[in-house]
């Protein structure tokens, strides 16, 4: 799939989410003049990061990981020698839930097909889940339910899976936000991020 085809496919997703009136988050988005947050980064990325849902800054800019979690994500990528522009970053849920609450099971079910399509468009070698919600979804999607553990145990572990376009490594990571509330976790995240780089080389 060439660049133009990938751009059109991502734009199609963006338009579909923009018109997603059946979403319970649609009214909240339009009332606050928020923008759906699809993906951001290289359309040929070998590394694909999945967060949970946009916060206020993300919903205002239409780009994922723009607030304090985004700043920390940039630091973590840099610590592993990874350029942000070389990776692709998205979320399970593309609209901001009120008060930054966790996305509901119904919201994840509604928005996850857009995530599935982005994975097929980008065709990454490594899928890194940021936090519990994306870890549980991706591991279940790829038939790894029996390997599911709490994020406190699963973080830093990688699993090989077969996708429609070839072999992929799935890596479970803490969400960068944990290091905002608990600075001790930053060292853990730095260590875990180095694993991703090794998998791509």
Coordinates of C-alpha atoms in Angstrom, one line a residue:
X1 CA 0.0 0.0 0.0
X2 CA 1.6 3.3 -1.1
X3 CA 1.6 6.6 0.9
X4 CA -1.4 8.1 -1.0
X5 CA -3.5 5.0 -0.5
X6 CA -2.7 5.0 3.2
X7 CA -3.4 8.7 3.6
X8 CA -6.8 8.2 1.9
X9 CA -7.6 5.2 4.2
X10 CA -6.8 7.2 7.3
X11 CA -8.8 10.2 6.1
X12 CA -11.8 7.9 5.5
X13 CA -11.6 6.7 9.1
X14 CA -11.4 10.3 10.3
X15 CA -14.5 11.3 8.4
X16 CA -16.4 8.3 9.7
X17 CA -15.5 9.1 13.3
X18 CA -16.4 12.8 12.7
X19 CA -19.9 11.6 11.6
X20 CA -20.3 9.0 14.4
X21 CA -23.6 10.3 15.8
X22 CA -24.4 6.9 17.5
X23 CA -21.4 7.4 19.8
X24 CA -22.3 8.3 23.4
X25 CA -19.4 10.8 23.2
X26 CA -20.7 12.6 20.0
X27 CA -22.8 15.3 21.8
X28 CA -20.0 16.0 24.4
X29 CA -17.5 16.4 21.5
X30 CA -19.7 18.8 19.4
X31 CA -20.9 20.8 22.5
X32 CA -17.2 21.4 23.5
X33 CA -16.0 21.9 19.9
X34 CA -13.6 19.0 20.3
X35 CA -11.9 17.2 17.4
X36 CA -11.9 13.4 17.1
X37 CA -8.3 12.1 17.7
X38 CA -7.4 9.5 15.1
X39 CA -3.7 8.7 14.6
X40 CA -0.6 10.7 14.4
X41 CA 2.9 9.8 13.0
X42 CA 4.5 7.9 10.2
X43 CA 2.1 5.9 7.9
X44 CA 5.0 3.4 7.5
X45 CA 5.9 3.2 11.2
X46 CA 7.4 -0.1 12.4
X47 CA 6.2 0.8 15.9
X48 CA 2.5 1.4 16.7
X49 CA 1.5 2.8 20.1
X50 CA -2.0 2.5 21.4
X51 CA -3.3 4.7 24.3
X52 CA -6.7 4.7 25.9
X53 CA -8.7 7.9 25.0
X54 CA -7.9 11.6 24.4
X55 CA -7.7 14.1 27.2
X56 CA -8.7 17.8 26.8
X57 CA -5.5 19.0 25.0
X58 CA -5.7 16.1 22.6
X59 CA -9.4 16.7 21.9
X60 CA -8.7 20.4 21.3
X61 CA -5.8 19.7 18.9
X62 CA -7.0 16.5 17.3
X63 CA -3.7 14.9 18.0
X64 CA -2.9 12.1 20.5
X65 CA -0.6 12.6 23.5
X66 CA -0.3 16.4 23.6
X67 CA -0.6 17.1 27.3
X68 CA 1.6 16.1 30.3
X69 CA 1.4 12.4 29.3
X70 CA 2.5 13.3 25.8
X71 CA 5.5 15.2 27.1
X72 CA 6.5 12.1 29.1
X73 CA 5.9 9.8 26.1
X74 CA 8.3 12.0 24.1
X75 CA 10.9 11.7 26.8
X76 CA 10.5 7.9 27.0
X77 CA 10.8 7.6 23.2
X78 CA 13.9 9.8 23.2
X79 CA 15.4 7.7 26.1
X80 CA 15.1 4.6 23.9
X81 CA 16.5 6.4 20.8
X82 CA 13.2 6.5 19.0
X83 CA 12.0 9.6 17.1
X84 CA 8.3 10.4 17.6
X85 CA 7.9 11.2 13.9
X86 CA 9.0 7.6 13.1
X87 CA 6.2 5.9 15.1
X88 CA 2.4 5.9 14.8
X89 CA 0.3 6.8 17.9
X90 CA -3.4 6.3 18.4
X91 CA -6.0 5.3 21.0
X92 CA -8.7 2.7 21.4
X93 CA -11.4 5.4 21.8
X94 CA -11.1 8.5 19.5
X95 CA -13.3 10.9 21.3
X96 CA -12.7 12.4 24.8
X97 CA -14.8 10.9 27.6
X98 CA -16.2 13.5 30.1
X99 CA -13.9 14.4 33.0
X100 CA -11.2 12.1 31.6
X101 CA -13.0 9.1 32.9
X102 CA -12.0 5.6 31.6
X103 CA -13.7 4.6 28.4
X104 CA -16.6 2.2 28.9
X105 CA -16.8 -1.3 27.4
X106 CA -19.5 0.0 25.0
X107 CA -17.3 2.9 23.9
X108 CA -14.3 0.6 23.3
X109 CA -16.5 -1.8 21.3
X110 CA -17.8 1.0 19.1
X111 CA -14.4 2.6 18.4
X112 CA -12.1 -0.4 18.3
X113 CA -12.9 -1.3 14.6
X114 CA -11.3 2.0 13.6
X115 CA -8.2 0.9 15.5
X116 CA -8.2 -2.5 13.8
X117 CA -8.3 -0.7 10.4
X118 CA -5.4 1.6 11.3
X119 CA -3.2 -1.5 12.3
X120 CA -4.0 -3.0 8.9
X121 CA -3.1 0.2 7.1
X122 CA 0.2 0.9 8.9
X123 CA 1.2 -2.8 9.2
X124 CA 3.6 -2.3 12.1
X125 CA 6.3 -4.8 13.3
X126 CA 5.7 -3.9 17.0
X127 CA 2.4 -2.9 18.7
X128 CA 3.0 -1.3 22.1
X129 CA 0.0 -0.9 24.3
X130 CA 0.0 2.0 26.7
X131 CA -2.1 1.0 29.8
X132 CA -4.5 -1.6 30.9
X133 CA -7.4 -0.8 28.4
X134 CA -5.3 -1.1 25.2
X135 CA -3.4 -4.1 26.6
X136 CA -6.6 -6.1 27.3
X137 CA -8.1 -5.2 24.0
X138 CA -5.1 -6.1 21.8
X139 CA -4.3 -9.3 23.6
X140 CA -7.9 -10.4 23.3
X141 CA -8.1 -9.3 19.6
X142 CA -5.0 -11.4 18.8
X143 CA -6.2 -14.5 20.8
X144 CA -3.8 -14.0 23.8
X145 CA -6.5 -14.0 26.4
X146 CA -4.8 -16.9 28.3
X147 CA -1.7 -14.7 28.6
X148 CA -3.6 -11.8 30.1
X149 CA -2.2 -10.6 33.5
X150 CA -2.6 -7.4 35.5
X151 CA -0.5 -4.6 33.9
X152 CA 1.7 -4.5 37.0
X153 CA 2.9 -8.0 36.0
X154 CA 2.5 -7.8 32.3
X155 CA 4.4 -4.6 31.6
X156 CA 7.7 -5.1 29.7
X157 CA 6.7 -8.5 28.4
X158 CA 6.4 -9.1 24.6
X159 CA 4.4 -11.7 22.7
X160 CA 4.7 -12.8 19.1
X161 CA 1.4 -13.0 17.2
X162 CA 0.4 -13.7 13.6
X163 CA -1.4 -10.9 11.9
X164 CA -3.0 -10.7 8.4
X165 CA 0.3 -9.2 7.1
X166 CA 2.9 -11.2 9.0
X167 CA 4.5 -11.7 12.4
X168 CA 4.1 -8.9 15.0
X169 CA 5.5 -8.4 18.5
X170 CA 2.9 -7.1 21.0
X171 CA 4.5 -5.3 24.0
X172 CA 2.5 -4.3 27.1
X173 CA 3.6 -1.0 28.7
X174 CA 2.4 1.2 31.5
X175 CA 0.6 4.3 30.4
X176 CA 3.0 7.3 30.7
X177 CA 0.5 8.9 33.1
X178 CA 1.5 6.5 35.9
X179 CA 4.9 8.2 36.1
X180 CA 3.1 11.6 36.5
X181 CA 1.5 10.3 39.7
X182 CA 4.3 8.0 40.8
X183 CA 7.8 9.2 39.8
X184 CA 9.3 5.9 40.8
X185 CA 7.6 4.3 37.8
X186 CA 9.5 6.5 35.3
X187 CA 12.6 4.2 35.6
X188 CA 10.4 1.2 35.0
X189 CA 9.0 2.8 31.9
X190 CA 12.4 3.8 30.6
X191 CA 13.6 0.2 31.0
X192 CA 10.4 -1.2 29.3
X193 CA 10.7 1.2 26.3
X194 CA 14.2 -0.1 25.5
X195 CA 12.6 -3.5 24.7
X196 CA 10.6 -2.0 21.8
X197 CA 13.7 -0.8 20.0
X198 CA 15.4 -4.2 20.3
X199 CA 12.4 -5.9 18.7
X200 CA 12.5 -3.6 15.7
X201 CA 16.2 -4.1 15.0

